[in-house]
Short mmCIF file of N, CA and C in Angstrom, two decimals:
data_model
loop_
_atom_site.label_atom_id
_atom_site.label_comp_id
_atom_site.label_asym_id
_atom_site.label_seq_id
_atom_site.Cartn_x
_atom_site.Cartn_y
_atom_site.Cartn_z
N UNK A 271 -80.59 13.50 63.41
CA UNK A 271 -81.28 12.60 62.49
C UNK A 271 -80.57 12.55 61.14
N UNK A 272 -80.16 13.74 60.63
CA UNK A 272 -79.46 13.79 59.35
C UNK A 272 -78.12 13.06 59.43
N UNK A 273 -77.48 13.14 60.60
CA UNK A 273 -76.19 12.48 60.79
C UNK A 273 -76.36 10.96 60.71
N UNK A 274 -77.41 10.41 61.33
CA UNK A 274 -77.69 8.97 61.30
C UNK A 274 -78.01 8.52 59.88
N UNK A 275 -78.83 9.28 59.17
CA UNK A 275 -79.16 8.94 57.78
C UNK A 275 -77.93 8.99 56.89
N UNK A 276 -77.06 9.95 57.13
CA UNK A 276 -75.82 10.07 56.36
C UNK A 276 -74.92 8.87 56.56
N UNK A 277 -74.78 8.42 57.82
CA UNK A 277 -73.96 7.25 58.11
C UNK A 277 -74.57 5.98 57.52
N UNK A 278 -75.88 5.87 57.59
CA UNK A 278 -76.57 4.71 57.01
C UNK A 278 -76.38 4.67 55.50
N UNK A 279 -76.52 5.81 54.86
CA UNK A 279 -76.34 5.89 53.41
C UNK A 279 -74.90 5.54 53.03
N UNK A 280 -73.93 6.03 53.81
CA UNK A 280 -72.52 5.72 53.56
C UNK A 280 -72.28 4.22 53.70
N UNK A 281 -72.87 3.59 54.72
CA UNK A 281 -72.73 2.15 54.93
C UNK A 281 -73.29 1.37 53.74
N UNK A 282 -74.47 1.75 53.26
CA UNK A 282 -75.10 1.08 52.12
C UNK A 282 -74.24 1.23 50.87
N UNK A 283 -73.66 2.39 50.65
CA UNK A 283 -72.81 2.62 49.49
C UNK A 283 -71.57 1.74 49.55
N UNK A 284 -70.96 1.63 50.73
CA UNK A 284 -69.76 0.78 50.88
C UNK A 284 -70.11 -0.68 50.62
N UNK A 285 -71.20 -1.16 51.15
CA UNK A 285 -71.63 -2.55 50.92
C UNK A 285 -71.89 -2.76 49.43
N UNK A 286 -72.53 -1.81 48.77
CA UNK A 286 -72.81 -1.93 47.33
C UNK A 286 -71.52 -2.00 46.54
N UNK A 287 -70.52 -1.22 46.91
CA UNK A 287 -69.23 -1.25 46.21
C UNK A 287 -68.56 -2.60 46.39
N UNK A 288 -68.60 -3.15 47.60
CA UNK A 288 -68.00 -4.47 47.86
C UNK A 288 -68.69 -5.54 47.03
N UNK A 289 -70.01 -5.52 46.97
CA UNK A 289 -70.76 -6.50 46.17
C UNK A 289 -70.40 -6.38 44.70
N UNK A 290 -70.32 -5.17 44.19
CA UNK A 290 -69.96 -4.96 42.78
C UNK A 290 -68.55 -5.48 42.50
N UNK A 291 -67.61 -5.26 43.41
CA UNK A 291 -66.25 -5.76 43.22
C UNK A 291 -66.22 -7.28 43.20
N UNK A 292 -66.93 -7.92 44.11
CA UNK A 292 -66.99 -9.38 44.10
C UNK A 292 -67.57 -9.91 42.79
N UNK A 293 -68.61 -9.29 42.32
CA UNK A 293 -69.22 -9.73 41.07
C UNK A 293 -68.31 -9.48 39.87
N UNK A 294 -67.59 -8.38 39.89
CA UNK A 294 -66.72 -8.02 38.76
C UNK A 294 -65.51 -8.95 38.66
N UNK A 295 -64.96 -9.33 39.81
CA UNK A 295 -63.74 -10.14 39.79
C UNK A 295 -64.01 -11.63 39.88
N UNK A 296 -65.21 -12.02 40.17
CA UNK A 296 -65.54 -13.43 40.30
C UNK A 296 -65.77 -14.09 38.95
N UNK A 297 -65.60 -15.40 38.95
CA UNK A 297 -65.87 -16.20 37.76
C UNK A 297 -67.39 -16.28 37.59
N UNK A 298 -67.85 -16.22 36.36
CA UNK A 298 -69.29 -16.24 36.13
C UNK A 298 -69.92 -17.55 36.61
N UNK A 299 -69.12 -18.63 36.61
CA UNK A 299 -69.64 -19.91 37.08
C UNK A 299 -69.29 -20.16 38.54
N UNK A 300 -68.40 -19.37 39.08
CA UNK A 300 -67.91 -19.63 40.42
C UNK A 300 -66.88 -20.75 40.38
N UNK A 301 -66.36 -21.10 41.52
CA UNK A 301 -65.38 -22.17 41.60
C UNK A 301 -66.03 -23.50 41.24
N UNK A 302 -65.30 -24.31 40.50
CA UNK A 302 -65.82 -25.62 40.10
C UNK A 302 -64.90 -26.69 40.65
N UNK A 303 -65.42 -27.47 41.59
CA UNK A 303 -64.64 -28.51 42.24
C UNK A 303 -65.18 -29.91 41.98
N UNK A 304 -66.45 -30.02 41.63
CA UNK A 304 -67.08 -31.34 41.57
C UNK A 304 -67.95 -31.47 40.33
N UNK A 305 -67.93 -32.69 39.78
CA UNK A 305 -68.81 -33.05 38.67
C UNK A 305 -69.76 -34.10 39.23
N UNK A 306 -71.04 -33.90 39.06
CA UNK A 306 -72.03 -34.83 39.61
C UNK A 306 -72.57 -35.75 38.53
N UNK A 307 -72.95 -36.94 38.92
CA UNK A 307 -73.61 -37.87 38.01
C UNK A 307 -72.69 -38.82 37.28
N UNK A 308 -71.48 -39.05 37.78
CA UNK A 308 -70.56 -39.98 37.14
C UNK A 308 -70.82 -41.40 37.66
N UNK A 309 -71.99 -41.91 37.32
CA UNK A 309 -72.40 -43.22 37.83
C UNK A 309 -71.58 -44.37 37.28
N UNK A 310 -70.95 -44.17 36.12
CA UNK A 310 -70.11 -45.22 35.52
C UNK A 310 -68.71 -45.25 36.12
N UNK A 311 -68.38 -44.22 36.94
CA UNK A 311 -67.08 -44.13 37.63
C UNK A 311 -65.91 -44.08 36.64
N UNK A 312 -66.12 -43.35 35.54
CA UNK A 312 -65.08 -43.21 34.52
C UNK A 312 -64.41 -41.84 34.63
N UNK A 313 -63.32 -41.67 33.89
CA UNK A 313 -62.62 -40.39 33.87
C UNK A 313 -63.51 -39.36 33.18
N UNK A 314 -63.64 -38.20 33.80
CA UNK A 314 -64.41 -37.10 33.22
C UNK A 314 -63.44 -36.24 32.40
N UNK A 315 -63.69 -36.11 31.09
CA UNK A 315 -62.79 -35.28 30.29
C UNK A 315 -62.86 -33.81 30.73
N UNK A 316 -61.70 -33.24 31.01
CA UNK A 316 -61.66 -31.83 31.42
C UNK A 316 -60.57 -31.11 30.64
N UNK A 317 -60.67 -29.80 30.62
CA UNK A 317 -59.67 -28.94 29.97
C UNK A 317 -58.95 -28.14 31.05
N UNK A 318 -57.74 -27.68 30.75
CA UNK A 318 -57.04 -26.83 31.73
C UNK A 318 -57.89 -25.64 32.15
N UNK A 319 -57.83 -25.33 33.42
CA UNK A 319 -58.54 -24.21 34.07
C UNK A 319 -60.06 -24.38 34.11
N UNK A 320 -60.57 -25.56 33.77
CA UNK A 320 -62.01 -25.80 33.83
C UNK A 320 -62.47 -26.10 35.26
N UNK A 321 -61.61 -26.79 36.01
CA UNK A 321 -61.92 -27.14 37.39
C UNK A 321 -60.79 -26.68 38.30
N UNK A 322 -61.10 -26.62 39.59
CA UNK A 322 -60.12 -26.26 40.59
C UNK A 322 -59.86 -27.45 41.49
N UNK A 323 -58.66 -27.49 42.04
CA UNK A 323 -58.27 -28.56 42.95
C UNK A 323 -59.12 -28.49 44.21
N UNK A 324 -59.69 -29.62 44.59
CA UNK A 324 -60.56 -29.67 45.76
C UNK A 324 -59.79 -29.53 47.07
N UNK A 325 -58.48 -29.65 47.04
CA UNK A 325 -57.67 -29.50 48.25
C UNK A 325 -57.05 -28.11 48.36
N UNK A 326 -56.36 -27.65 47.32
CA UNK A 326 -55.62 -26.40 47.42
C UNK A 326 -56.28 -25.22 46.69
N UNK A 327 -57.35 -25.49 45.96
CA UNK A 327 -58.13 -24.47 45.24
C UNK A 327 -57.44 -23.89 44.00
N UNK A 328 -56.29 -24.39 43.62
CA UNK A 328 -55.63 -23.90 42.41
C UNK A 328 -56.37 -24.39 41.17
N UNK A 329 -56.33 -23.59 40.10
CA UNK A 329 -56.86 -24.06 38.83
C UNK A 329 -56.03 -25.26 38.38
N UNK A 330 -56.68 -26.25 37.81
CA UNK A 330 -55.94 -27.39 37.27
C UNK A 330 -55.50 -27.01 35.87
N UNK A 331 -54.21 -26.76 35.73
CA UNK A 331 -53.65 -26.29 34.46
C UNK A 331 -52.78 -27.34 33.79
N UNK A 332 -51.93 -28.00 34.56
CA UNK A 332 -50.99 -28.97 34.01
C UNK A 332 -51.63 -30.35 34.05
N UNK A 333 -52.21 -30.75 32.95
CA UNK A 333 -52.99 -31.99 32.92
C UNK A 333 -52.14 -33.25 33.14
N UNK A 334 -50.82 -33.17 32.97
CA UNK A 334 -50.02 -34.39 33.13
C UNK A 334 -49.95 -34.85 34.58
N UNK A 335 -50.36 -34.01 35.53
CA UNK A 335 -50.40 -34.41 36.93
C UNK A 335 -51.82 -34.47 37.50
N UNK A 336 -52.82 -34.30 36.66
CA UNK A 336 -54.21 -34.24 37.10
C UNK A 336 -54.66 -35.56 37.73
N UNK A 337 -55.58 -35.42 38.68
CA UNK A 337 -56.14 -36.57 39.40
C UNK A 337 -57.65 -36.36 39.51
N UNK A 338 -58.39 -37.46 39.39
CA UNK A 338 -59.84 -37.42 39.59
C UNK A 338 -60.21 -38.50 40.61
N UNK A 339 -61.02 -38.12 41.57
CA UNK A 339 -61.49 -39.05 42.59
C UNK A 339 -63.00 -39.17 42.44
N UNK A 340 -63.46 -40.40 42.22
CA UNK A 340 -64.89 -40.65 42.07
C UNK A 340 -65.40 -41.33 43.34
N UNK A 341 -66.40 -40.74 43.95
CA UNK A 341 -66.99 -41.32 45.15
C UNK A 341 -68.10 -42.30 44.77
N UNK A 342 -68.53 -43.07 45.74
CA UNK A 342 -69.59 -44.06 45.50
C UNK A 342 -70.86 -43.45 44.95
N UNK A 343 -71.16 -42.19 45.31
CA UNK A 343 -72.39 -41.54 44.86
C UNK A 343 -72.28 -40.93 43.45
N UNK A 344 -71.13 -41.13 42.79
CA UNK A 344 -70.96 -40.62 41.42
C UNK A 344 -70.40 -39.21 41.34
N UNK A 345 -70.11 -38.58 42.46
CA UNK A 345 -69.48 -37.26 42.43
C UNK A 345 -67.99 -37.43 42.12
N UNK A 346 -67.49 -36.61 41.20
CA UNK A 346 -66.08 -36.65 40.82
C UNK A 346 -65.43 -35.35 41.28
N UNK A 347 -64.33 -35.49 42.03
CA UNK A 347 -63.57 -34.35 42.52
C UNK A 347 -62.24 -34.31 41.76
N UNK A 348 -61.71 -33.11 41.58
CA UNK A 348 -60.53 -32.91 40.75
C UNK A 348 -59.38 -32.35 41.58
N UNK A 349 -58.15 -32.73 41.19
CA UNK A 349 -56.95 -32.32 41.92
C UNK A 349 -55.84 -32.01 40.94
N UNK A 350 -54.99 -31.06 41.31
CA UNK A 350 -53.89 -30.69 40.41
C UNK A 350 -52.72 -31.66 40.50
N UNK A 351 -52.69 -32.50 41.52
CA UNK A 351 -51.67 -33.53 41.64
C UNK A 351 -52.07 -34.53 42.71
N UNK A 352 -51.39 -35.68 42.71
CA UNK A 352 -51.75 -36.77 43.62
C UNK A 352 -51.52 -36.40 45.08
N UNK A 353 -50.55 -35.54 45.37
CA UNK A 353 -50.32 -35.13 46.76
C UNK A 353 -51.54 -34.46 47.36
N UNK A 354 -52.16 -33.57 46.61
CA UNK A 354 -53.38 -32.91 47.09
C UNK A 354 -54.50 -33.93 47.29
N UNK A 355 -54.62 -34.87 46.36
CA UNK A 355 -55.67 -35.90 46.46
C UNK A 355 -55.47 -36.74 47.72
N UNK A 356 -54.24 -37.12 48.01
CA UNK A 356 -53.96 -37.93 49.20
C UNK A 356 -54.35 -37.18 50.47
N UNK A 357 -54.01 -35.90 50.54
CA UNK A 357 -54.38 -35.11 51.72
C UNK A 357 -55.89 -35.00 51.87
N UNK A 358 -56.58 -34.79 50.76
CA UNK A 358 -58.04 -34.66 50.78
C UNK A 358 -58.71 -35.98 51.16
N UNK A 359 -58.11 -37.10 50.73
CA UNK A 359 -58.71 -38.42 50.93
C UNK A 359 -58.46 -39.02 52.31
N UNK A 360 -57.59 -38.44 53.11
CA UNK A 360 -57.14 -39.12 54.32
C UNK A 360 -58.26 -39.52 55.28
N UNK A 361 -59.37 -38.82 55.29
CA UNK A 361 -60.48 -39.17 56.18
C UNK A 361 -61.72 -39.65 55.44
N UNK A 362 -61.57 -39.96 54.16
CA UNK A 362 -62.72 -40.39 53.34
C UNK A 362 -62.76 -41.92 53.26
N UNK A 363 -63.98 -42.46 53.21
CA UNK A 363 -64.12 -43.92 53.10
C UNK A 363 -65.00 -44.34 51.94
N UNK A 364 -65.65 -43.39 51.28
CA UNK A 364 -66.60 -43.74 50.21
C UNK A 364 -66.00 -43.57 48.82
N UNK A 365 -64.73 -43.96 48.67
CA UNK A 365 -64.02 -43.79 47.41
C UNK A 365 -64.29 -44.99 46.50
N UNK A 366 -64.68 -44.70 45.27
CA UNK A 366 -64.91 -45.76 44.30
C UNK A 366 -63.70 -45.93 43.39
N UNK A 367 -63.20 -44.81 42.84
CA UNK A 367 -62.05 -44.85 41.91
C UNK A 367 -61.17 -43.62 42.14
N UNK A 368 -59.88 -43.81 41.95
CA UNK A 368 -58.92 -42.71 41.91
C UNK A 368 -58.18 -42.85 40.59
N UNK A 369 -58.34 -41.85 39.74
CA UNK A 369 -57.71 -41.86 38.42
C UNK A 369 -56.55 -40.87 38.40
N UNK A 370 -55.42 -41.27 37.80
CA UNK A 370 -54.28 -40.37 37.62
C UNK A 370 -53.92 -40.35 36.14
N UNK A 371 -53.50 -39.19 35.67
CA UNK A 371 -52.95 -39.09 34.32
C UNK A 371 -51.46 -39.38 34.45
N UNK A 372 -50.97 -40.28 33.60
CA UNK A 372 -49.57 -40.68 33.71
C UNK A 372 -48.67 -39.75 32.89
N UNK A 373 -47.51 -39.47 33.47
CA UNK A 373 -46.54 -38.58 32.83
C UNK A 373 -45.91 -39.25 31.62
N UNK A 374 -45.63 -40.56 31.71
CA UNK A 374 -44.90 -41.23 30.64
C UNK A 374 -45.77 -41.62 29.45
N UNK A 375 -47.05 -41.92 29.64
CA UNK A 375 -47.88 -42.38 28.52
C UNK A 375 -49.09 -41.49 28.26
N UNK A 376 -49.34 -40.54 29.14
CA UNK A 376 -50.52 -39.66 29.04
C UNK A 376 -51.84 -40.44 29.02
N UNK A 377 -51.85 -41.58 29.70
CA UNK A 377 -53.08 -42.37 29.86
C UNK A 377 -53.64 -42.13 31.25
N UNK A 378 -54.95 -42.26 31.37
CA UNK A 378 -55.59 -42.26 32.68
C UNK A 378 -55.61 -43.70 33.17
N UNK A 379 -55.05 -43.93 34.34
CA UNK A 379 -55.09 -45.27 34.95
C UNK A 379 -55.48 -45.12 36.41
N UNK A 380 -55.84 -46.24 37.03
CA UNK A 380 -56.17 -46.20 38.45
C UNK A 380 -54.90 -45.90 39.24
N UNK A 381 -55.03 -45.04 40.23
CA UNK A 381 -53.88 -44.59 41.02
C UNK A 381 -53.12 -45.74 41.65
N UNK A 382 -53.82 -46.77 42.05
CA UNK A 382 -53.16 -47.90 42.71
C UNK A 382 -52.34 -48.74 41.73
N UNK A 383 -52.55 -48.56 40.43
CA UNK A 383 -51.78 -49.28 39.42
C UNK A 383 -50.57 -48.48 38.93
N UNK A 384 -50.45 -47.24 39.38
CA UNK A 384 -49.37 -46.37 38.91
C UNK A 384 -48.13 -46.53 39.80
N UNK A 385 -47.00 -46.09 39.25
CA UNK A 385 -45.74 -45.99 39.98
C UNK A 385 -45.44 -44.50 40.11
N UNK A 386 -44.81 -44.12 41.20
CA UNK A 386 -44.64 -42.70 41.48
C UNK A 386 -43.17 -42.31 41.63
N UNK A 387 -42.80 -41.32 40.83
CA UNK A 387 -41.52 -40.67 40.98
C UNK A 387 -41.61 -39.81 42.23
N UNK A 388 -40.49 -39.52 42.84
CA UNK A 388 -40.51 -38.65 44.02
C UNK A 388 -39.91 -37.28 43.73
N UNK A 389 -39.48 -37.05 42.49
CA UNK A 389 -38.75 -35.82 42.20
C UNK A 389 -39.32 -35.02 41.03
N UNK A 390 -40.55 -35.23 40.66
CA UNK A 390 -41.16 -34.47 39.57
C UNK A 390 -41.47 -33.04 40.04
N UNK A 391 -41.48 -32.11 39.10
CA UNK A 391 -41.84 -30.72 39.39
C UNK A 391 -43.35 -30.58 39.28
N UNK A 392 -44.06 -31.05 40.31
CA UNK A 392 -45.52 -31.07 40.31
C UNK A 392 -46.08 -29.70 40.71
N UNK A 393 -47.34 -29.43 40.40
CA UNK A 393 -47.91 -28.11 40.66
C UNK A 393 -47.76 -27.60 42.10
N UNK A 394 -47.94 -28.44 43.09
CA UNK A 394 -47.80 -28.00 44.48
C UNK A 394 -46.43 -28.31 45.06
N UNK A 395 -45.58 -28.94 44.27
CA UNK A 395 -44.21 -29.19 44.70
C UNK A 395 -44.03 -30.39 45.61
N UNK A 396 -45.00 -31.31 45.64
CA UNK A 396 -44.84 -32.51 46.46
C UNK A 396 -43.89 -33.51 45.79
N UNK A 397 -43.82 -33.50 44.45
CA UNK A 397 -42.85 -34.31 43.73
C UNK A 397 -43.32 -35.66 43.22
N UNK A 398 -44.52 -36.08 43.57
CA UNK A 398 -44.99 -37.41 43.18
C UNK A 398 -45.68 -37.36 41.81
N UNK A 399 -44.95 -37.76 40.78
CA UNK A 399 -45.52 -37.86 39.44
C UNK A 399 -45.94 -39.29 39.18
N UNK A 400 -47.12 -39.51 38.61
CA UNK A 400 -47.64 -40.85 38.34
C UNK A 400 -47.13 -41.35 36.98
N UNK A 401 -46.68 -42.59 36.95
CA UNK A 401 -46.17 -43.21 35.73
C UNK A 401 -46.82 -44.57 35.55
N UNK A 402 -47.01 -44.94 34.29
CA UNK A 402 -47.58 -46.26 34.00
C UNK A 402 -46.51 -47.35 34.10
N UNK A 403 -45.28 -46.99 33.79
CA UNK A 403 -44.18 -47.95 33.81
C UNK A 403 -43.18 -47.57 34.90
N UNK A 404 -42.74 -48.58 35.65
CA UNK A 404 -41.84 -48.34 36.76
C UNK A 404 -40.40 -48.10 36.29
N UNK A 405 -39.69 -47.31 37.08
CA UNK A 405 -38.25 -47.08 36.88
C UNK A 405 -37.59 -47.19 38.24
N UNK A 406 -36.30 -47.25 38.24
CA UNK A 406 -35.54 -47.31 39.49
C UNK A 406 -35.86 -46.10 40.36
N UNK A 407 -36.15 -46.34 41.61
CA UNK A 407 -36.44 -45.26 42.54
C UNK A 407 -37.92 -44.91 42.66
N UNK A 408 -38.76 -45.44 41.79
CA UNK A 408 -40.19 -45.18 41.88
C UNK A 408 -40.80 -45.99 43.03
N UNK A 409 -41.92 -45.51 43.55
CA UNK A 409 -42.62 -46.20 44.64
C UNK A 409 -44.05 -46.51 44.20
N UNK A 410 -44.66 -47.48 44.87
CA UNK A 410 -46.05 -47.82 44.55
C UNK A 410 -47.00 -46.86 45.26
N UNK A 411 -48.28 -47.01 45.01
CA UNK A 411 -49.29 -46.11 45.57
C UNK A 411 -49.26 -46.08 47.10
N UNK A 412 -49.24 -47.25 47.72
CA UNK A 412 -49.29 -47.30 49.18
C UNK A 412 -48.08 -46.60 49.81
N UNK A 413 -46.91 -46.82 49.24
CA UNK A 413 -45.70 -46.16 49.76
C UNK A 413 -45.78 -44.65 49.54
N UNK A 414 -46.23 -44.23 48.35
CA UNK A 414 -46.37 -42.80 48.05
C UNK A 414 -47.35 -42.17 49.04
N UNK A 415 -48.47 -42.82 49.29
CA UNK A 415 -49.48 -42.29 50.21
C UNK A 415 -48.90 -42.12 51.61
N UNK A 416 -48.19 -43.14 52.08
CA UNK A 416 -47.56 -43.07 53.40
C UNK A 416 -46.56 -41.93 53.47
N UNK A 417 -45.70 -41.82 52.46
CA UNK A 417 -44.71 -40.74 52.44
C UNK A 417 -45.39 -39.37 52.43
N UNK A 418 -46.44 -39.25 51.66
CA UNK A 418 -47.16 -37.98 51.57
C UNK A 418 -47.77 -37.60 52.92
N UNK A 419 -48.43 -38.53 53.56
CA UNK A 419 -49.08 -38.26 54.84
C UNK A 419 -48.07 -38.01 55.96
N UNK A 420 -46.85 -38.52 55.81
CA UNK A 420 -45.79 -38.27 56.79
C UNK A 420 -45.03 -36.98 56.50
N UNK A 421 -45.34 -36.34 55.39
CA UNK A 421 -44.63 -35.12 55.02
C UNK A 421 -43.29 -35.38 54.37
N UNK A 422 -43.05 -36.60 53.94
CA UNK A 422 -41.79 -36.98 53.31
C UNK A 422 -41.85 -36.73 51.81
N UNK A 423 -41.94 -35.46 51.43
CA UNK A 423 -42.05 -35.09 50.03
C UNK A 423 -41.13 -33.90 49.75
N UNK A 424 -41.13 -33.41 48.54
CA UNK A 424 -40.21 -32.35 48.16
C UNK A 424 -40.46 -31.01 48.85
N UNK A 425 -41.58 -30.86 49.55
CA UNK A 425 -41.79 -29.62 50.30
C UNK A 425 -40.93 -29.59 51.57
N UNK A 426 -40.47 -30.74 52.02
CA UNK A 426 -39.56 -30.80 53.16
C UNK A 426 -38.14 -30.58 52.62
N UNK A 427 -37.45 -29.53 53.06
CA UNK A 427 -36.13 -29.22 52.49
C UNK A 427 -35.09 -30.32 52.69
N UNK A 428 -35.17 -31.06 53.78
CA UNK A 428 -34.21 -32.14 54.02
C UNK A 428 -34.47 -33.31 53.07
N UNK A 429 -35.73 -33.65 52.87
CA UNK A 429 -36.09 -34.71 51.93
C UNK A 429 -35.70 -34.28 50.52
N UNK A 430 -36.00 -33.04 50.17
CA UNK A 430 -35.68 -32.53 48.84
C UNK A 430 -34.18 -32.62 48.57
N UNK A 431 -33.39 -32.18 49.52
CA UNK A 431 -31.94 -32.22 49.35
C UNK A 431 -31.45 -33.65 49.17
N UNK A 432 -31.95 -34.57 50.00
CA UNK A 432 -31.53 -35.98 49.91
C UNK A 432 -31.96 -36.60 48.58
N UNK A 433 -33.19 -36.37 48.18
CA UNK A 433 -33.69 -36.97 46.94
C UNK A 433 -33.01 -36.39 45.70
N UNK A 434 -32.85 -35.09 45.68
CA UNK A 434 -32.23 -34.48 44.50
C UNK A 434 -30.74 -34.82 44.42
N UNK A 435 -30.08 -34.99 45.54
CA UNK A 435 -28.68 -35.42 45.53
C UNK A 435 -28.59 -36.81 44.92
N UNK A 436 -29.50 -37.72 45.33
CA UNK A 436 -29.54 -39.08 44.77
C UNK A 436 -29.81 -39.04 43.27
N UNK A 437 -30.79 -38.19 42.88
CA UNK A 437 -31.20 -38.09 41.49
C UNK A 437 -30.05 -37.57 40.62
N UNK A 438 -29.28 -36.62 41.11
CA UNK A 438 -28.16 -36.08 40.35
C UNK A 438 -27.00 -37.06 40.26
N UNK A 439 -26.87 -37.97 41.23
CA UNK A 439 -25.79 -38.95 41.22
C UNK A 439 -25.99 -40.03 40.17
N UNK A 440 -27.18 -40.16 39.67
CA UNK A 440 -27.46 -41.22 38.66
C UNK A 440 -26.81 -40.92 37.35
#
Protein backbone atom coordinates (compact mmCIF):
# COMPACT_ATOMS: atom_id res chain seq x y z
CA UNK A 1 0.00 0.00 0.00
CA UNK A 2 2.82 2.41 0.91
CA UNK A 3 4.53 1.58 -2.39
CA UNK A 4 1.38 2.51 -4.39
CA UNK A 5 0.94 5.76 -2.45
CA UNK A 6 4.61 6.61 -3.00
CA UNK A 7 4.31 6.10 -6.76
CA UNK A 8 1.10 8.12 -6.87
CA UNK A 9 2.70 10.97 -4.94
CA UNK A 10 5.74 10.88 -7.25
CA UNK A 11 3.43 11.03 -10.30
CA UNK A 12 1.56 14.05 -8.88
CA UNK A 13 4.84 15.84 -8.13
CA UNK A 14 6.10 15.27 -11.69
CA UNK A 15 2.84 16.57 -13.20
CA UNK A 16 2.99 19.62 -10.90
CA UNK A 17 6.56 20.36 -12.02
CA UNK A 18 5.55 20.11 -15.70
CA UNK A 19 2.61 22.48 -15.15
CA UNK A 20 4.83 24.98 -13.32
CA UNK A 21 7.39 24.87 -16.16
CA UNK A 22 4.72 25.50 -18.79
CA UNK A 23 3.38 28.44 -16.82
CA UNK A 24 6.85 29.87 -16.17
CA UNK A 25 8.00 29.74 -19.79
CA UNK A 26 4.71 30.59 -21.45
CA UNK A 27 3.59 34.01 -22.56
CA UNK A 28 1.11 35.55 -20.14
CA UNK A 29 -1.28 36.13 -23.05
CA UNK A 30 -0.46 32.94 -24.89
CA UNK A 31 0.07 32.84 -28.63
CA UNK A 32 -1.73 35.59 -30.52
CA UNK A 33 -2.72 34.77 -34.08
CA UNK A 34 -6.04 36.51 -34.65
CA UNK A 35 -7.69 39.86 -34.05
CA UNK A 36 -11.49 39.72 -33.90
CA UNK A 37 -13.99 42.40 -34.81
CA UNK A 38 -12.35 44.02 -37.85
CA UNK A 39 -15.69 44.67 -39.51
CA UNK A 40 -14.30 47.58 -41.57
CA UNK A 41 -11.70 45.19 -43.12
CA UNK A 42 -8.87 47.66 -42.53
CA UNK A 43 -5.24 47.14 -41.55
CA UNK A 44 -4.89 46.44 -37.83
CA UNK A 45 -1.95 48.41 -36.40
CA UNK A 46 0.50 46.00 -34.77
CA UNK A 47 3.95 46.17 -33.22
CA UNK A 48 6.82 43.70 -33.65
CA UNK A 49 6.39 40.53 -31.57
CA UNK A 50 2.75 41.40 -30.75
CA UNK A 51 1.33 38.66 -32.98
CA UNK A 52 2.56 35.36 -34.36
CA UNK A 53 2.38 34.09 -37.92
CA UNK A 54 -0.73 31.96 -38.40
CA UNK A 55 1.19 29.59 -40.69
CA UNK A 56 4.67 29.11 -39.21
CA UNK A 57 4.07 30.37 -35.63
CA UNK A 58 7.07 32.74 -35.67
CA UNK A 59 6.78 36.09 -33.94
CA UNK A 60 6.18 38.84 -36.49
CA UNK A 61 9.28 40.96 -36.02
CA UNK A 62 10.21 42.43 -39.41
CA UNK A 63 7.25 44.63 -40.24
CA UNK A 64 8.44 45.37 -43.79
CA UNK A 65 7.26 41.89 -44.83
CA UNK A 66 4.15 41.68 -42.62
CA UNK A 67 0.83 40.51 -44.06
CA UNK A 68 -2.71 40.69 -42.71
CA UNK A 69 -5.59 38.59 -43.99
CA UNK A 70 -9.11 39.72 -43.13
CA UNK A 71 -11.89 37.17 -43.47
CA UNK A 72 -15.52 37.94 -44.22
CA UNK A 73 -16.41 37.56 -40.52
CA UNK A 74 -13.97 40.34 -39.50
CA UNK A 75 -11.25 38.08 -38.09
CA UNK A 76 -7.76 39.29 -39.02
CA UNK A 77 -4.88 36.81 -39.22
CA UNK A 78 -1.23 37.85 -39.25
CA UNK A 79 1.77 36.52 -41.19
CA UNK A 80 5.48 37.24 -41.17
CA UNK A 81 5.59 37.23 -44.98
CA UNK A 82 3.41 36.69 -48.05
CA UNK A 83 4.73 33.14 -48.62
CA UNK A 84 3.25 31.98 -45.32
CA UNK A 85 -0.02 33.75 -46.11
CA UNK A 86 -0.27 32.03 -49.51
CA UNK A 87 0.26 28.60 -47.93
CA UNK A 88 -2.33 29.31 -45.24
CA UNK A 89 -4.85 30.66 -47.78
CA UNK A 90 -4.67 27.81 -50.29
CA UNK A 91 -7.89 26.15 -49.06
CA UNK A 92 -9.73 29.25 -47.81
CA UNK A 93 -12.64 30.88 -49.64
CA UNK A 94 -13.95 33.47 -47.18
CA UNK A 95 -11.20 36.05 -47.75
CA UNK A 96 -12.25 39.69 -47.74
CA UNK A 97 -8.87 41.51 -47.88
CA UNK A 98 -5.19 40.65 -48.00
CA UNK A 99 -2.95 43.51 -46.89
CA UNK A 100 0.83 43.64 -47.42
CA UNK A 101 3.33 46.15 -46.12
CA UNK A 102 5.46 47.32 -49.03
CA UNK A 103 9.23 47.28 -48.84
CA UNK A 104 9.73 50.33 -51.07
CA UNK A 105 7.15 52.74 -49.59
CA UNK A 106 6.24 51.21 -46.20
CA UNK A 107 2.55 51.55 -47.10
CA UNK A 108 -0.10 48.92 -46.53
CA UNK A 109 -1.75 48.03 -49.84
CA UNK A 110 -3.91 45.19 -51.08
CA UNK A 111 -1.77 42.18 -51.96
CA UNK A 112 -3.25 41.94 -55.45
CA UNK A 113 -2.08 45.49 -56.19
CA UNK A 114 1.53 44.79 -55.17
CA UNK A 115 4.48 43.64 -57.26
CA UNK A 116 6.75 40.95 -55.86
CA UNK A 117 10.49 40.59 -55.89
CA UNK A 118 11.67 36.99 -55.91
CA UNK A 119 14.99 37.53 -54.15
CA UNK A 120 14.28 39.43 -50.91
CA UNK A 121 15.68 38.12 -47.61
CA UNK A 122 12.24 37.43 -46.11
CA UNK A 123 11.70 35.95 -42.63
CA UNK A 124 10.99 32.40 -43.85
CA UNK A 125 13.30 32.65 -46.85
CA UNK A 126 10.68 32.35 -49.59
CA UNK A 127 12.02 35.56 -51.19
CA UNK A 128 8.78 37.30 -52.18
CA UNK A 129 8.96 40.92 -51.01
CA UNK A 130 5.92 43.13 -51.74
CA UNK A 131 6.52 46.45 -53.52
CA UNK A 132 4.18 49.25 -54.49
CA UNK A 133 6.17 50.07 -57.63
CA UNK A 134 7.24 47.50 -60.18
CA UNK A 135 10.83 46.87 -61.28
CA UNK A 136 12.38 44.55 -63.82
CA UNK A 137 11.98 40.94 -62.74
CA UNK A 138 9.07 41.54 -60.37
CA UNK A 139 5.91 39.43 -60.68
CA UNK A 140 2.26 40.17 -59.96
CA UNK A 141 0.22 38.57 -57.17
CA UNK A 142 -1.20 35.72 -59.26
CA UNK A 143 2.22 34.73 -60.59
CA UNK A 144 3.77 34.97 -57.09
CA UNK A 145 0.97 32.80 -55.66
CA UNK A 146 1.44 30.17 -58.37
CA UNK A 147 5.22 30.12 -57.88
CA UNK A 148 4.80 29.83 -54.11
CA UNK A 149 2.33 26.95 -54.32
CA UNK A 150 4.60 25.14 -56.80
CA UNK A 151 7.58 25.52 -54.48
CA UNK A 152 9.36 27.81 -56.94
CA UNK A 153 10.86 30.07 -54.27
CA UNK A 154 14.22 30.69 -52.62
CA UNK A 155 13.82 27.66 -50.35
CA UNK A 156 14.41 25.49 -53.42
CA UNK A 157 18.22 25.46 -53.92
CA UNK A 158 17.96 25.20 -57.72
CA UNK A 159 15.56 28.14 -57.94
CA UNK A 160 17.72 30.12 -55.51
CA UNK A 161 20.86 29.50 -57.53
CA UNK A 162 19.15 30.48 -60.81
CA UNK A 163 17.52 33.61 -59.39
CA UNK A 164 20.56 34.85 -57.52
CA UNK A 165 22.78 34.26 -60.56
CA UNK A 166 20.37 36.41 -62.62
CA UNK A 167 20.24 39.04 -59.88
CA UNK A 168 24.05 39.27 -59.68
CA UNK A 169 24.34 39.60 -63.47
CA UNK A 170 22.37 42.85 -63.43
